[in-house]
Structure formats: structure tokens, C-alpha cells
Coordinates of C-alpha atoms in Angstrom, one line a residue:
X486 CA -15.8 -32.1 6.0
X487 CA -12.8 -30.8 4.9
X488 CA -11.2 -27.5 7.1
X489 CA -10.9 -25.8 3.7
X490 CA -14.5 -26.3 2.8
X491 CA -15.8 -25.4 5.8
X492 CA -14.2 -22.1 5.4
X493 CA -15.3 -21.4 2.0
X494 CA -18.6 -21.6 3.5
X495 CA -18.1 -19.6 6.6
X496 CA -16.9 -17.3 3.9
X497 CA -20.0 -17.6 1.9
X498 CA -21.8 -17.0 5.2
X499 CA -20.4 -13.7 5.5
X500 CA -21.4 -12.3 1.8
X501 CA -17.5 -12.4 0.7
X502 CA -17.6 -11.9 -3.3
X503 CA -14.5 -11.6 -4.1
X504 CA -10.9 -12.8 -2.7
X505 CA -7.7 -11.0 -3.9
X506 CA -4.7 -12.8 -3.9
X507 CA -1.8 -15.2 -5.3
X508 CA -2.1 -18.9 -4.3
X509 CA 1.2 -21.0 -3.0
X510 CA 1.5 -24.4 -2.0
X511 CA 0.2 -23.7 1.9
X512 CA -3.5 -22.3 0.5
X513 CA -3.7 -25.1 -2.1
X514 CA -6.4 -26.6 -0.5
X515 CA -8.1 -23.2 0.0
X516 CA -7.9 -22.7 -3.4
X517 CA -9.4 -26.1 -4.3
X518 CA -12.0 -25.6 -2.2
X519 CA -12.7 -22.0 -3.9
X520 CA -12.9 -23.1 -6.7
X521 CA -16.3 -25.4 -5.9
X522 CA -17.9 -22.1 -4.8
X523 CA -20.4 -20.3 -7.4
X524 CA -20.4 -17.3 -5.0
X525 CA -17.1 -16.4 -4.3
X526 CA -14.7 -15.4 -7.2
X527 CA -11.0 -15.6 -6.8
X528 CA -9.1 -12.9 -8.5
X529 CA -5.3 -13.7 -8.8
X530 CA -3.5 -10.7 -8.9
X531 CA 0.4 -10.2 -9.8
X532 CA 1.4 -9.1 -6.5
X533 CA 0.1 -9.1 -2.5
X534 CA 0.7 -5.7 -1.8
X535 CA -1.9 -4.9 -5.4
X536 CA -3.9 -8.0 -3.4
X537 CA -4.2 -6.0 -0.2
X538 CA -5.1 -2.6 -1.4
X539 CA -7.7 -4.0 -3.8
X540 CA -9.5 -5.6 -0.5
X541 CA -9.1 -1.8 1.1
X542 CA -10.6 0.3 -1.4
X543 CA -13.0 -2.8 -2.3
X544 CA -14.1 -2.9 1.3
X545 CA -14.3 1.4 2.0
X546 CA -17.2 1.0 -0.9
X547 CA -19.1 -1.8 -0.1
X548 CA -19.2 -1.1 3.2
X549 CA -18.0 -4.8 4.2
X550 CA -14.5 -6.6 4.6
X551 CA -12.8 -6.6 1.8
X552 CA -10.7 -10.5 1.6
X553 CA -7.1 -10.8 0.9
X554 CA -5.5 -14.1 0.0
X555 CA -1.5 -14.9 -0.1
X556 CA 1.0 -17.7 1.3
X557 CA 3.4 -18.0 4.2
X558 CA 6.7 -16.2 4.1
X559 CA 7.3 -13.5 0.9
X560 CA 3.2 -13.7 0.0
X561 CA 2.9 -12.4 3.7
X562 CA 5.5 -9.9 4.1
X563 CA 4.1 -8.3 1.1
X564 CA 0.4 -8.1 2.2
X565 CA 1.8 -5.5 5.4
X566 CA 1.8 -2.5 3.6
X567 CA -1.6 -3.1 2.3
X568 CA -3.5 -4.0 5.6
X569 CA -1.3 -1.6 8.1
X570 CA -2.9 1.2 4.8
X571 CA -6.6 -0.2 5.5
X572 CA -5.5 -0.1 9.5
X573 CA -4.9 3.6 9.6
X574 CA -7.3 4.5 6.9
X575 CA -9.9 2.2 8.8
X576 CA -11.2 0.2 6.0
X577 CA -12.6 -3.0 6.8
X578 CA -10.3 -5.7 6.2
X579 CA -9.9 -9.3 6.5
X580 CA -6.5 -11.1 5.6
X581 CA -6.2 -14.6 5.0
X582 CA -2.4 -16.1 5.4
X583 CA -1.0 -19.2 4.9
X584 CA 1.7 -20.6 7.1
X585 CA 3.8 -23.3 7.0
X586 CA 2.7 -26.7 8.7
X587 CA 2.3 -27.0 12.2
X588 CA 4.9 -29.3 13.0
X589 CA 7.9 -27.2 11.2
X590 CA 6.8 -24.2 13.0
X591 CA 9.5 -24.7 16.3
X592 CA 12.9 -25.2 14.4
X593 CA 14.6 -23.2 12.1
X594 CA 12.6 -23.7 9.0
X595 CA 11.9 -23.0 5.1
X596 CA 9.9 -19.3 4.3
X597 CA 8.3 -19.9 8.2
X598 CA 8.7 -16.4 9.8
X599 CA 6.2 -15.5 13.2
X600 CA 3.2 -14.4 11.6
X601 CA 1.2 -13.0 14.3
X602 CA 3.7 -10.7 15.7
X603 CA 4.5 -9.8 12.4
X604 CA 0.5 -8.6 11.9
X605 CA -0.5 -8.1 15.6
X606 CA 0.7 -4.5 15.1
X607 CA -0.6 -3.6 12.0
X608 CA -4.4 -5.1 13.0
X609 CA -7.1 -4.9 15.1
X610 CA -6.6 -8.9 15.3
X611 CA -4.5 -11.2 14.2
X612 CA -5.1 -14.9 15.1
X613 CA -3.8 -18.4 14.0
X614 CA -5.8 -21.1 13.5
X615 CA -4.5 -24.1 16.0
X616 CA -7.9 -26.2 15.7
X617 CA -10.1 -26.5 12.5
X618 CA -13.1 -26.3 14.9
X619 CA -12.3 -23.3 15.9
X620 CA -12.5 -22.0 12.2
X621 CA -16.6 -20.5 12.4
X622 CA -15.8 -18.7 15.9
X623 CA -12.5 -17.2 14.2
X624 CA -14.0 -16.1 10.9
X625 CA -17.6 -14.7 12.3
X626 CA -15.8 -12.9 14.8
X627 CA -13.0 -11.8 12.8
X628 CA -15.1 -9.9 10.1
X629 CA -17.7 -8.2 13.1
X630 CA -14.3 -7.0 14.4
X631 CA -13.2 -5.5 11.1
X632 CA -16.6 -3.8 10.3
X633 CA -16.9 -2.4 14.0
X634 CA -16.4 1.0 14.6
X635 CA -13.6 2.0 14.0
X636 CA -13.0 -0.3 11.0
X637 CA -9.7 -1.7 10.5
X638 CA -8.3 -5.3 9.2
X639 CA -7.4 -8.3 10.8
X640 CA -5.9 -11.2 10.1
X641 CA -5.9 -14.9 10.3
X642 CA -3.2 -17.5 10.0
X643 CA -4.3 -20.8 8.2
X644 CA -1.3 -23.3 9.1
X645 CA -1.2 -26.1 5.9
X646 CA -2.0 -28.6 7.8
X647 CA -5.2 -27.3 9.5
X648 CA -6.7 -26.9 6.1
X649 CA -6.7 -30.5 5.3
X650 CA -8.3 -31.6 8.5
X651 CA -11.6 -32.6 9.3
X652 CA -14.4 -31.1 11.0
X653 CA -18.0 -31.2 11.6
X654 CA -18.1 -27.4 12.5
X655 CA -20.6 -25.0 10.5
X656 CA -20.5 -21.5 10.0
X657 CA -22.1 -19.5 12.5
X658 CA -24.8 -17.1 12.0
X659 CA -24.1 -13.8 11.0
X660 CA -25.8 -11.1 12.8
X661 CA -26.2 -7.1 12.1
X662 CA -23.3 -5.5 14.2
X663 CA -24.9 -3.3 17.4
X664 CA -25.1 0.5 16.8
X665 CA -25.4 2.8 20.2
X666 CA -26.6 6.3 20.6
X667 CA -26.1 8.8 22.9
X668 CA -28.6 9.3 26.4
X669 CA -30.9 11.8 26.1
X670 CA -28.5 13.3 29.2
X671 CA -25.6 14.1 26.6
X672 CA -27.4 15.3 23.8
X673 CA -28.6 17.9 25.9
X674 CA -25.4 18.3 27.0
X675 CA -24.3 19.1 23.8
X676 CA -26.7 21.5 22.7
X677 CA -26.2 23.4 26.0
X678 CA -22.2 23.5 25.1
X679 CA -23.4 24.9 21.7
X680 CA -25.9 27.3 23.0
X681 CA -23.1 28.8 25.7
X682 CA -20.7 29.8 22.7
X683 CA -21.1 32.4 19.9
X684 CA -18.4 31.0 17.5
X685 CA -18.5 26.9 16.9
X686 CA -16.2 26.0 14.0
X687 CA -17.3 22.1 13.1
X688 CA -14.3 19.7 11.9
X689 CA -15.3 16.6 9.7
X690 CA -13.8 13.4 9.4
X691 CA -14.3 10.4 7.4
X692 CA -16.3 8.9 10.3
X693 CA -19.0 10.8 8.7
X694 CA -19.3 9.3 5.5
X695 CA -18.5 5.1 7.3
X696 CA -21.9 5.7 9.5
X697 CA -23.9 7.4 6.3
X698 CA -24.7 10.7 8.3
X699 CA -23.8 13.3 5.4
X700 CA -27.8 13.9 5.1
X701 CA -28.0 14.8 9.3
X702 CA -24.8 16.8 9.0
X703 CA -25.7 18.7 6.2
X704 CA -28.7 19.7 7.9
X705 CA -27.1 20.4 11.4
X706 CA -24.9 22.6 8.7
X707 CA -27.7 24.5 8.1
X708 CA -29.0 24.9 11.1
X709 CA -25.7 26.0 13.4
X710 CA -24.7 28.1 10.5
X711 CA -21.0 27.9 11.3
X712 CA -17.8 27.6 9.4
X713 CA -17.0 23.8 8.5
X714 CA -13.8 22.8 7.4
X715 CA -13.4 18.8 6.5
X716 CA -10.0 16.2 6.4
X717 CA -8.9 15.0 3.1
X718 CA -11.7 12.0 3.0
X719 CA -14.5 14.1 4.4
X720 CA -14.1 15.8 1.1
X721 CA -17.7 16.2 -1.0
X722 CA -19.5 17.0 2.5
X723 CA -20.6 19.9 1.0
X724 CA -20.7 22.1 -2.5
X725 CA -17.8 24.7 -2.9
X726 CA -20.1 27.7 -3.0
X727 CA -21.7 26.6 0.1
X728 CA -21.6 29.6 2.4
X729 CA -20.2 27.3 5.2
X730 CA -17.9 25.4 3.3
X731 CA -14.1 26.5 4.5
X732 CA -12.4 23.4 2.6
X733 CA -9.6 20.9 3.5
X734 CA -7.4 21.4 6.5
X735 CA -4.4 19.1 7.4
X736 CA -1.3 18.9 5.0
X737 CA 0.6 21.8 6.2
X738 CA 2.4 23.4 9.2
X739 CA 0.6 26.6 7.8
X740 CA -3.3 25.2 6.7
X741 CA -5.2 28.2 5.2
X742 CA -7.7 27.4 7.7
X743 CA -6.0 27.5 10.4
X744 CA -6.8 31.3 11.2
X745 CA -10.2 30.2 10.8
X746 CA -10.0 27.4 13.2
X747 CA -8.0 29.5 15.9
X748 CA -10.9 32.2 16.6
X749 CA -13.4 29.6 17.6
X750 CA -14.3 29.4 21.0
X751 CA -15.3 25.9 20.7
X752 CA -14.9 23.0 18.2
X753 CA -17.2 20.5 16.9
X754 CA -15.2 17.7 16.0
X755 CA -17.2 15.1 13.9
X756 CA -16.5 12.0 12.6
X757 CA -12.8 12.5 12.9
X758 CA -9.5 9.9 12.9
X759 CA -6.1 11.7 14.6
X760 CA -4.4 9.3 11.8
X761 CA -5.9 12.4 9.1
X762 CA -4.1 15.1 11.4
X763 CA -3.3 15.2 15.0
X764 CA -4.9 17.9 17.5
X765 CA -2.0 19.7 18.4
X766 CA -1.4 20.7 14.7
X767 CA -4.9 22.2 14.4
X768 CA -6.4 23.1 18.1
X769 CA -2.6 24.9 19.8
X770 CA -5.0 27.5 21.3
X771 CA -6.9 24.2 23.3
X772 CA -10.3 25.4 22.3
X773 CA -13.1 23.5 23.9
X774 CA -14.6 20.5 22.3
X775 CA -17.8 18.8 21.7
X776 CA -16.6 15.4 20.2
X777 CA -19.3 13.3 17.9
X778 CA -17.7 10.0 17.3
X779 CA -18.5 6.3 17.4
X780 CA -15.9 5.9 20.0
X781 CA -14.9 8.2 23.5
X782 CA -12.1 10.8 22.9
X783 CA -9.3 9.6 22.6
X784 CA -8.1 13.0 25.1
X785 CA -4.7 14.9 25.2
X786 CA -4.1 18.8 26.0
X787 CA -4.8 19.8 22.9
X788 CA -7.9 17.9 22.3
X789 CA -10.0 19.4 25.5
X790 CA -13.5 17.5 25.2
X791 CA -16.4 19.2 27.5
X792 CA -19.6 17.2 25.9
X793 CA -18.9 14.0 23.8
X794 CA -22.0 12.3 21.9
X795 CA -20.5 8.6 21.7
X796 CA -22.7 6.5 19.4
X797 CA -23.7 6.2 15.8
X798 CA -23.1 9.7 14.0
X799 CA -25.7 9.9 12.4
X800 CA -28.4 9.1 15.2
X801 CA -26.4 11.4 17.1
X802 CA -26.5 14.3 14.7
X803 CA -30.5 12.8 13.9
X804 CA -31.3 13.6 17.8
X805 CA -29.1 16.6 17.9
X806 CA -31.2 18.1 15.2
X807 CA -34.2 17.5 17.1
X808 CA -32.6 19.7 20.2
X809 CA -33.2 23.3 20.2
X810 CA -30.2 24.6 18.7
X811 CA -30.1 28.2 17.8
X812 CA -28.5 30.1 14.6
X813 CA -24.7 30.7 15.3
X814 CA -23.5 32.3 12.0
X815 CA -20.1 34.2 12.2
X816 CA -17.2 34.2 9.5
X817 CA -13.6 34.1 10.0
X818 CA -12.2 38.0 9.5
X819 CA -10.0 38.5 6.2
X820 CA -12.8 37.2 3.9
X821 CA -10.8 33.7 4.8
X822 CA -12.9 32.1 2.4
X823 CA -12.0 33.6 -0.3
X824 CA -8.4 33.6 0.8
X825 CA -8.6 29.9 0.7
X826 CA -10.6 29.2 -2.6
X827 CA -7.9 32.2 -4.3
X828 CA -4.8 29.8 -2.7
X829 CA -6.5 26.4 -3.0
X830 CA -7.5 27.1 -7.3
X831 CA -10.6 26.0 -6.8
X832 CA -13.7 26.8 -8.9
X833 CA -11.7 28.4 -11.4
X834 CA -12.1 28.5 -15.3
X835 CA -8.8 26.9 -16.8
X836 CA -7.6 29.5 -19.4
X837 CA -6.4 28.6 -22.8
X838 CA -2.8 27.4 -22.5
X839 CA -2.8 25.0 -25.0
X840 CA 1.1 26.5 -25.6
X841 CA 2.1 26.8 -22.0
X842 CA 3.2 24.0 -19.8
X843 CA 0.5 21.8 -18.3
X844 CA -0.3 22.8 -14.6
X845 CA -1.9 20.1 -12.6
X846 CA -4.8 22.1 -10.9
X847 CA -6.2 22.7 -14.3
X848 CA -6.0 19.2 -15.1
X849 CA -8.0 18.7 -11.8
X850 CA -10.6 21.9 -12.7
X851 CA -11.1 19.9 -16.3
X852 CA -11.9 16.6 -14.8
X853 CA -14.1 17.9 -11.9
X854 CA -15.9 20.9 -14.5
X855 CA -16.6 17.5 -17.1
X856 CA -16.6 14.1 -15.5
X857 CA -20.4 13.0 -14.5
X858 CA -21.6 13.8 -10.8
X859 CA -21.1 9.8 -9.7
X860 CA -17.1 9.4 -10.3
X861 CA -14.7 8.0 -8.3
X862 CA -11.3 9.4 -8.1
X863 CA -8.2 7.5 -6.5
X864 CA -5.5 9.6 -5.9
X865 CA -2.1 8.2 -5.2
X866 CA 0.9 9.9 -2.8
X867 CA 2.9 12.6 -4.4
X868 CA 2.8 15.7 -4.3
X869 CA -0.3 15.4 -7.0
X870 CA -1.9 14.3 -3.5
X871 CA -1.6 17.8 -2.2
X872 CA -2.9 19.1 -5.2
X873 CA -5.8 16.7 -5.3
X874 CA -6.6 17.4 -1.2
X875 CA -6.9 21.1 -1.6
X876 CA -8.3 21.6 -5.5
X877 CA -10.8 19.2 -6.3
X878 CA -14.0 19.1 -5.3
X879 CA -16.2 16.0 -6.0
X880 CA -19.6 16.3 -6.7
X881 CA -20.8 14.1 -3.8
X882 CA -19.8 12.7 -0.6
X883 CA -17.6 9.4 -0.3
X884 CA -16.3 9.9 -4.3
X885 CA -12.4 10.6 -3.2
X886 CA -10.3 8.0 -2.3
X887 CA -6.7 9.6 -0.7
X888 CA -4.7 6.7 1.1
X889 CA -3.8 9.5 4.5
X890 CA -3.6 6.9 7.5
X891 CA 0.0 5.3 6.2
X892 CA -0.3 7.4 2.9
X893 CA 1.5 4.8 0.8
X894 CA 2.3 5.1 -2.6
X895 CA 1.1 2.4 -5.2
X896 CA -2.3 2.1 -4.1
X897 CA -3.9 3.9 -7.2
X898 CA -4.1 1.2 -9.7
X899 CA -4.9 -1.7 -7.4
X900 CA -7.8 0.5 -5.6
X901 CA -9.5 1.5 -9.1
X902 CA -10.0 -2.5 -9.3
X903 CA -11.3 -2.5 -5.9
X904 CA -13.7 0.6 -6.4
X905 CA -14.6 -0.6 -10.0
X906 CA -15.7 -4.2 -8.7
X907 CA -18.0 -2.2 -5.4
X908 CA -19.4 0.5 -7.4
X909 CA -19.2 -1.3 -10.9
X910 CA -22.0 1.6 -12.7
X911 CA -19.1 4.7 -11.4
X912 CA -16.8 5.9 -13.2
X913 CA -13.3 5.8 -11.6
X914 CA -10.5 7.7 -12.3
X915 CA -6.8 7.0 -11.1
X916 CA -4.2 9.9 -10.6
X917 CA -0.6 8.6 -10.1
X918 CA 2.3 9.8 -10.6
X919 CA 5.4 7.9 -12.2
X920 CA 6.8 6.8 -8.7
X921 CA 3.4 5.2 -7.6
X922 CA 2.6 4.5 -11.2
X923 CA 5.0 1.7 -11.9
X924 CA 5.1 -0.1 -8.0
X925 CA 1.9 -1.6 -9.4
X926 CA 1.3 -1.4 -12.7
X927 CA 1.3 -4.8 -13.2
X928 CA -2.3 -5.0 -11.8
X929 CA -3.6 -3.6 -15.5
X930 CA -2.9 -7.2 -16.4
X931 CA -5.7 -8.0 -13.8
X932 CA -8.2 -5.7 -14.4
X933 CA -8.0 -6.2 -18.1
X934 CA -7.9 -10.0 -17.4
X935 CA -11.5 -9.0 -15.2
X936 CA -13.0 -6.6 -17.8
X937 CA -12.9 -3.8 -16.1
X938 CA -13.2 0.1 -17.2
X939 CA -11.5 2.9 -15.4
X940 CA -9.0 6.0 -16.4
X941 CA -5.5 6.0 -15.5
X942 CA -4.0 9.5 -15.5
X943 CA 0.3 9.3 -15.1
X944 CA 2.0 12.4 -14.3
X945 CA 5.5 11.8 -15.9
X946 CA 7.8 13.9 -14.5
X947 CA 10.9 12.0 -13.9
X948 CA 10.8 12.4 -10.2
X949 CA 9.5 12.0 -7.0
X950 CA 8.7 15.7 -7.3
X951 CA 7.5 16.4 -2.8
X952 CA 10.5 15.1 -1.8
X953 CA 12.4 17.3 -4.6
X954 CA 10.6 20.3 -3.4
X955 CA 11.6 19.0 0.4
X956 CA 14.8 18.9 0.1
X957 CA 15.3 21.7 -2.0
X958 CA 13.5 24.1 0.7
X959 CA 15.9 22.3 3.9
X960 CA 19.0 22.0 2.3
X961 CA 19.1 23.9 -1.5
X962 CA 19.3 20.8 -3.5
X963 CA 18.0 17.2 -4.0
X964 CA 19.5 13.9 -4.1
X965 CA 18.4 10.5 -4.7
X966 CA 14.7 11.0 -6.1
X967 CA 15.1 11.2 -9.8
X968 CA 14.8 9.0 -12.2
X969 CA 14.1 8.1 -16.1
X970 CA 11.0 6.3 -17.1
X971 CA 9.7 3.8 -19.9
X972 CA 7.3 5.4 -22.4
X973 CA 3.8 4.9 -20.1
X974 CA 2.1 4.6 -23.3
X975 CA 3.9 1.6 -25.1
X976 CA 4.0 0.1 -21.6
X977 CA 0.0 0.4 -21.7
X978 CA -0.3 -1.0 -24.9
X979 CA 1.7 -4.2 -24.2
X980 CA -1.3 -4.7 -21.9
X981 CA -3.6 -3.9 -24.5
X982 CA -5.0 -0.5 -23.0
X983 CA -5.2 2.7 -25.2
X984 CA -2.8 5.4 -24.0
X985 CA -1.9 8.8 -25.3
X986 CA 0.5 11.6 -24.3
X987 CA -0.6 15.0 -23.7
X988 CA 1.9 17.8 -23.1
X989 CA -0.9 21.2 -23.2
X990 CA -4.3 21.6 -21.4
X991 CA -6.0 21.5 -24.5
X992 CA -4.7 18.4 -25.4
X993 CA -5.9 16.4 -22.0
X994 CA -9.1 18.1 -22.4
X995 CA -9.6 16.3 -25.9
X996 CA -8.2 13.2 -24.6
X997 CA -10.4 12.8 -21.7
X998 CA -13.5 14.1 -23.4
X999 CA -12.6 11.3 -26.1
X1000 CA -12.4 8.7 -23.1
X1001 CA -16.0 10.3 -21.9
X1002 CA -17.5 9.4 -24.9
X1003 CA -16.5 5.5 -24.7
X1004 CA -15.2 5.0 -20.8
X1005 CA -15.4 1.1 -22.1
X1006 CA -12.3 -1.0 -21.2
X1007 CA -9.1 0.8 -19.5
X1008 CA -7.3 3.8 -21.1
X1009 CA -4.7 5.7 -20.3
X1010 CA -3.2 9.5 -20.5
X1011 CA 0.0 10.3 -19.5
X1012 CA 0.7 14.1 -18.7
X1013 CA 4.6 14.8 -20.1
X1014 CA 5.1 18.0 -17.2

């Protein structure tokens, strides 16, 4: 059988649904082959980086790799930003590369450029195939890698001439990845660390929501009774009103909760990546810490672990639970959570100022206070990102999608046809603003193409508004980060989407309510700040 059939069906073998991607001539037979499978769909995009964040937001939903497809040379280059994004954000990734024949691969030769140095770096893995029977090992070993703790992408490099050979090699059987919990030693470890302090502060991370321990956590919550504050993509852990709820932490030298953090005597550190914010930003004083994590500590001076629980998060939290753990309620002085909901904007009312300019937390108050409990919203970088990490606050866990790891701008509109196509019943909304906006926007093509229904919200300001603010604080001016832009909603409508322009509150409010009321097909508002 042919090497290109054979890894369709490894493919198959491993639930793939959908491949993003653009096909050149060194995946032609890949394609042909594709094209004979009734349960994989290809979806050509209109560029490798949209290709590669697709396959990242696609794969942070489903809980699976998410596939990316592109060619040797310029198709490669411009999957890296994508995959080194789903690297640091540790979304399960698998990238599939052509490269140029095997024979041209030791002279000087056409679009050929060293593929696995250029990935090896940005991957768990990266590994090119040099023998079509070796194509099962590489692939069922490729996407265990990517799905194992911590999740991240790898790569593999399909020279041309590989794919057209023969082999009599099946696909290998796919087996559910091993999970570990802590001994029965450490957990009482642990709840003899927690027991010998009277002010625990617990730190959340994204690791919570990958293992599916909110339900435990919450519940250890309400049991320790101790301030929580949470990373960017922990956000949802708990409700804003919730007693023990001290919000987001890690987007500046001076973090609201910060003070909070710094009169803990120990730190319980769950579920959380140093790509979201490094210790020595948020632990100075080197407090003590009880680390719950899928993987050891990673250790440093300012990340002091006593007691780690290594293991599945939420067995460990499950058998934590089950430990005698007494009440250890205390709240930061300076009625810090107030402080931080007051600086934050967060659960308030937006006021009439259908005459005043548009500000963007009360955008954000309007579509949390409106949009239904089960939406998905993207945000891309910007300063609208800052906005988004510390205002809202979505209704349920694992419902905000912040690219934080390599926080790259663009991956809005590419990851609501990645969310879209893994949650396909949520509604997803994009927030962008002009600068991310346009690196992409030629993916509406493909999700109109696809039939898909999300909300694009542009922020048209004419700038590249944190790096205005920036350099306007270091050196009194800016240069270099403005900008004109085309009308977003003539732009939308050569791609057959609906758009409108708002310029007050009252006139978003209308428009989104109006795309409420039929969230069929893609629309789009763009806010004129």
C-alpha cells in the first residue's frame, strides 16, 4: 500500500476529524489520499499560520491533537508561529510538513531549508520520516506525545518521496494515555503542610481545566476557605461574587493581587504553567509551596516547593478532599477584594453613554451581562487582552481562550473556526483589534466557505494602542505603531458577512442583541474608539 494511504489511516486510527492546511506539490499524494477518506475532512485555509492556530484552539476544545497540514519551505516557515503558540500555551498539536525529496536534501536546493532544527525548538518532537515503515510507530507515538501532560505539538516531516512508497505497515493501536496519582505518603504530606499554616493563598493554572478537576477544586475551595486568585486561562474557576474569588493575577509589575499573595505564609500552586507568569514576579517574599501538578516542580528560589502532589489534578485534589483538612478562612487586609473588583470594572452596570465615547470594559460588561452561559470568547493580543484578562468573567470554566504562552497576535479569527468546529452548539465570540484583525482575516473566506457561525468584534482604533501607551510612559511619545485602516465593514461584506459600525454603548448593545436573536452565519461589529 501506498505510504500516503497508510497514513490517512494511521490518521483515521487516531480519531483525526479535521486537517488544516494548504496543499503544495510535496503533500500531493497526501492529499490524494485524503481525499478517499469519509472521516477525515480537509479544510484548505488561506494561510499556514490561520492553518496552525485553527489546529491549537481546535485541539484546547476537543481535548485531542489538533492536525496541521502545509508544504516544505514558505508553507513551513509559516506554520512556526502557530505551533511554538500551541507549544507555550500547551495545546495538543500535531504538524504534518512536507519536505522536499530525499535525494535533493544534501546540495544546495529549491525551497529545501532543515526542517527539524527549524521545529525541534518550538516542539515537544519533531521527527522526519526516513522509512515509510516507520510511519505507524511515528504517528501513534507522535499524538500520545502531544496529548501527554504537559500538552504541546510536535511535528513530523514527510519527505515527497516517502509518500509514494510502499509499505505493508498498519496503524498501530491506540491506547488511553497513563494517568498517575500521588502515594498515599504525599497526600498526607500535603494536608499536614496545610494543617501547619493559618494563611494558604491557592494559585490556579490552566492545568486545572486540561485534567477536568474544576468540580474537585471548587470543592477543596470550599473546604480550605482561602483566597484563590487564577492565571488568565484559569479564568471561569469560580463566580465573581464568590467569597474566595481574588481574580486574575499576572499582566503587571504591580498585580492588584499581589498584596494579597505576599501575606501568605504558604502557596498552593495548582495546575499552573511558568509560560502564564514566572515565580519571581508573584512569590519575591519565597513563601513556601505545596505544588499540585501533573509534572515535579520545575524549582528555582522563588518557587520553594515543601510537599508536591505529582499526578493527575484532579485525583490529586479527589484524595486530598478525602484528607482531614481543616477550615483556614482569612482575607487579605484593605478589603483587597473590593480593591480589585473597584480597579478590575468588574460586575458593574454600564451606564447610559450612548453620547460619550465607547469604553471597552463596558463592551465586555454588555457581552458577559447578555451572551448565554455556554459562549466562547477568543481574545486576540492588544491591549483589549488586558482588558479582557482582568474584566470579564465567563460563566463557566474553559470558556476564554487568551493566546499567553507566545501571546501572538492574529490568532482570533483562525481560533473561532477551531472552537466553532470542537464545540459546534457554543457560541463564540472573537475580540480583535485592527492590528490582529487584518493578519488573518482572510480565514472569514474559510469559515464562510465551512458554514460556520461566530461574532467578530474589531476595535478600530488606528493603532497598536499597548505599544502606544508603552512608549508613551518610557519615553513621552510613540513611533512606528499607527496606522490607517480599510472600512472593516465593506471588507466583511466582500466576504458576504453582515457588519455594522458602532461608535456609543447603546449602539453595540443593539447590534449584538440583533446578532443574539439570529447568531446564524458570521457577522461582524466594528467598534469606531
Amino acid at each position: 500500500m501506498r505510504a500516503a494511504d497508510v497514513l490517512v489511516k494511521c490518521l483515521e486510527n487516531e480519531s483525526v476529524e479535521y486537517i488544516f492546511g494548504i496543499v503544495g506539490t510535496e503533500v500531493l499524494a497526501l492529499a490524494d489520499s485524503l481525499a478517499k477518506s469519509d472521516k477525515i475532512q480537509f479544510i484548505n485555509v488561506r494561510h499556514e499560520e490561520g492553518a496552525a492556530f485553527m489546529a491549537d484552539v481546535y485541539g484546547r476544545f476537543s481535548r485531542k491533537p489538533g492536525v496541521c497540514l502545509s508544504t516544505l519551505g514558505p508553507g513551513a516557515t509559516n506554520l512556526v508561529t502557530g505551533t511554538a503558540s500551541a507549544q507555550l500555551d500547551h495545546s495538543p498539536l500535531v504538524a504534518l510538513i512536507g519536505q522536499a525529496d530525499m535525494k535533493r536534501q544534501h546540495p544546495e536546493s529549491h525551497q529545501y531549508v532543515e526542517l527539524v532544527k527549524l521545529f525541534e525548538p518550538i516542539t515537544k518532537e519533531c521527527t522526519q520520516i526516513v522509512d515509510p515503515d516507520t510511519l505507524p510507530a511515528v504517528v501513534r507515538n507522535s499524538f500520545k506525545l502531544a496529548a501527554m501532560e504537559k500538552p504541546g505539538a510536535v511535528a513530523i516531516v514527510l519527505p515527497e518521496n516517502i509518500l509514494t512508497e510502499d509499505t505493508d505497515k498498519m496503524p498501530l493501536v491506540a491506547t488511553p494515555l497513563h494517568e498517575s496519582v500521588p502515594s498515599e505518603k504525599a497526600i498526607k504530606a500535603a494536608a499536614k503542610l496545610i494543617e501547619q499554616h493559618n494563611k494558604p493563598y491557592l494559585l490556579v493554572g490552566n492545568g486545572v481545566f486540561r485534567q477536568d478537576a474544576a468540580e474537585e477544586l471548587r470543592t477543596f475551595i470550599e473546604k480550605l476557605k482561602a483566597p484563590v486568585s487564577h492565571s488568565f486561562k484559569a479564568k471561569g474557576i469560580l463566580e465573581p461574587d464568590h467569597p474566595q474569588n481574588y481574580f486574575t493575577f499576572g499582566f503587571n509589575e504591580k498585580d492588584e493581587a499581589l498584596s494579597g499573595i505576599e501575606e501568605a505564609d504558604l502557596l498552593v500552586v495548582i495546575g499552573f504553567d511558568f509560560s502564564e507568569k514566572l515565580p519571581n514576579h508573584w512569590n519575591k517574599g519565597k513563601t513556601p509551596v505545596l505544588h499540585i501538578d501533573s509534572l515535579p516542580a520545575e524549582t528555582n528560589e522563588y518557587y520553594p516547593v515543601t510537599v508536591e502532589l505529582v499526578g493527575n489534578i484532579e485525583e490529586s485534589l479527589r484524595l486530598l478532599n478525602q484528607s482531614e483538612i481543616h477550615e483556614k478562612s482569612w482575607a487579605p487586609s484593605g478589603n483587597l477584594k473590593e480593591s480589585i473588583m473597584d480597579a478590575f470594572k468588574i460586575k458593574r452596570q454600564p451606564s447610559d453613554s450612548s453620547g460619550g465615547p465607547l469604553k471597552l470594559e463596558q463592551i465586555l460588561q454588555t457581552i458577559e451581562r447578555l451572551s448565554p452561559n455556554e459562549t466562547i470568547l477568543i481574545s486576540d493580543v492588544g491591549n483589549h487582552k488586558v482588558s479582557i484578562a482582568r474584566t470579564y468573567q465567563p460563566k463557566m470554566p474553559n470558556r476564554l481562550v487568551i493566546s499567553n504562552g507566545l501571546a501572538t497576535m492574529g490568532i482570533a479569527i483562525p481560533g473561532c473556526i477551531g472552537a466553532k468546529l470542537a464545540c459546534p452548539d457554543a457560541p463564540v465570540i472573537a475580540v480583535t483589534g485592527d492590528g490582529g484583525a487584518l493578519m488573518n482575516f482572510a480565514e472569514l473566506e474559510t469559515a464562510k466557505r465551512l458554514g460556520l457561525s461566530f461574532l467578530i468584534i474589531v476595535i478600530n482604533d488606528s493603532m497598536l494602542k499597548l505599544e502606544v501607551k508603552q512608549m508613551e510612559k518610557k519615553f513621552g511619545e510613540s513611533y512606528g505603531v499607527r496606522f490607517q485602516n480599510p472600512d472593516f465593514v465593506k471588507l466583511a461584506e466582500s466576504f458576504g458577512i453582515e457588519g455594522k459600525q458602532v461608535a456609543t454603548l447603546e449602539e453595540f448593545e443593539t447590534a449584538f442583541n440583533d446578532y443574539l436573536s439570529e447568531p446564524e452565519g458570521i457577522s461582524l461589529i466594528e467598534l469606531l474608539m
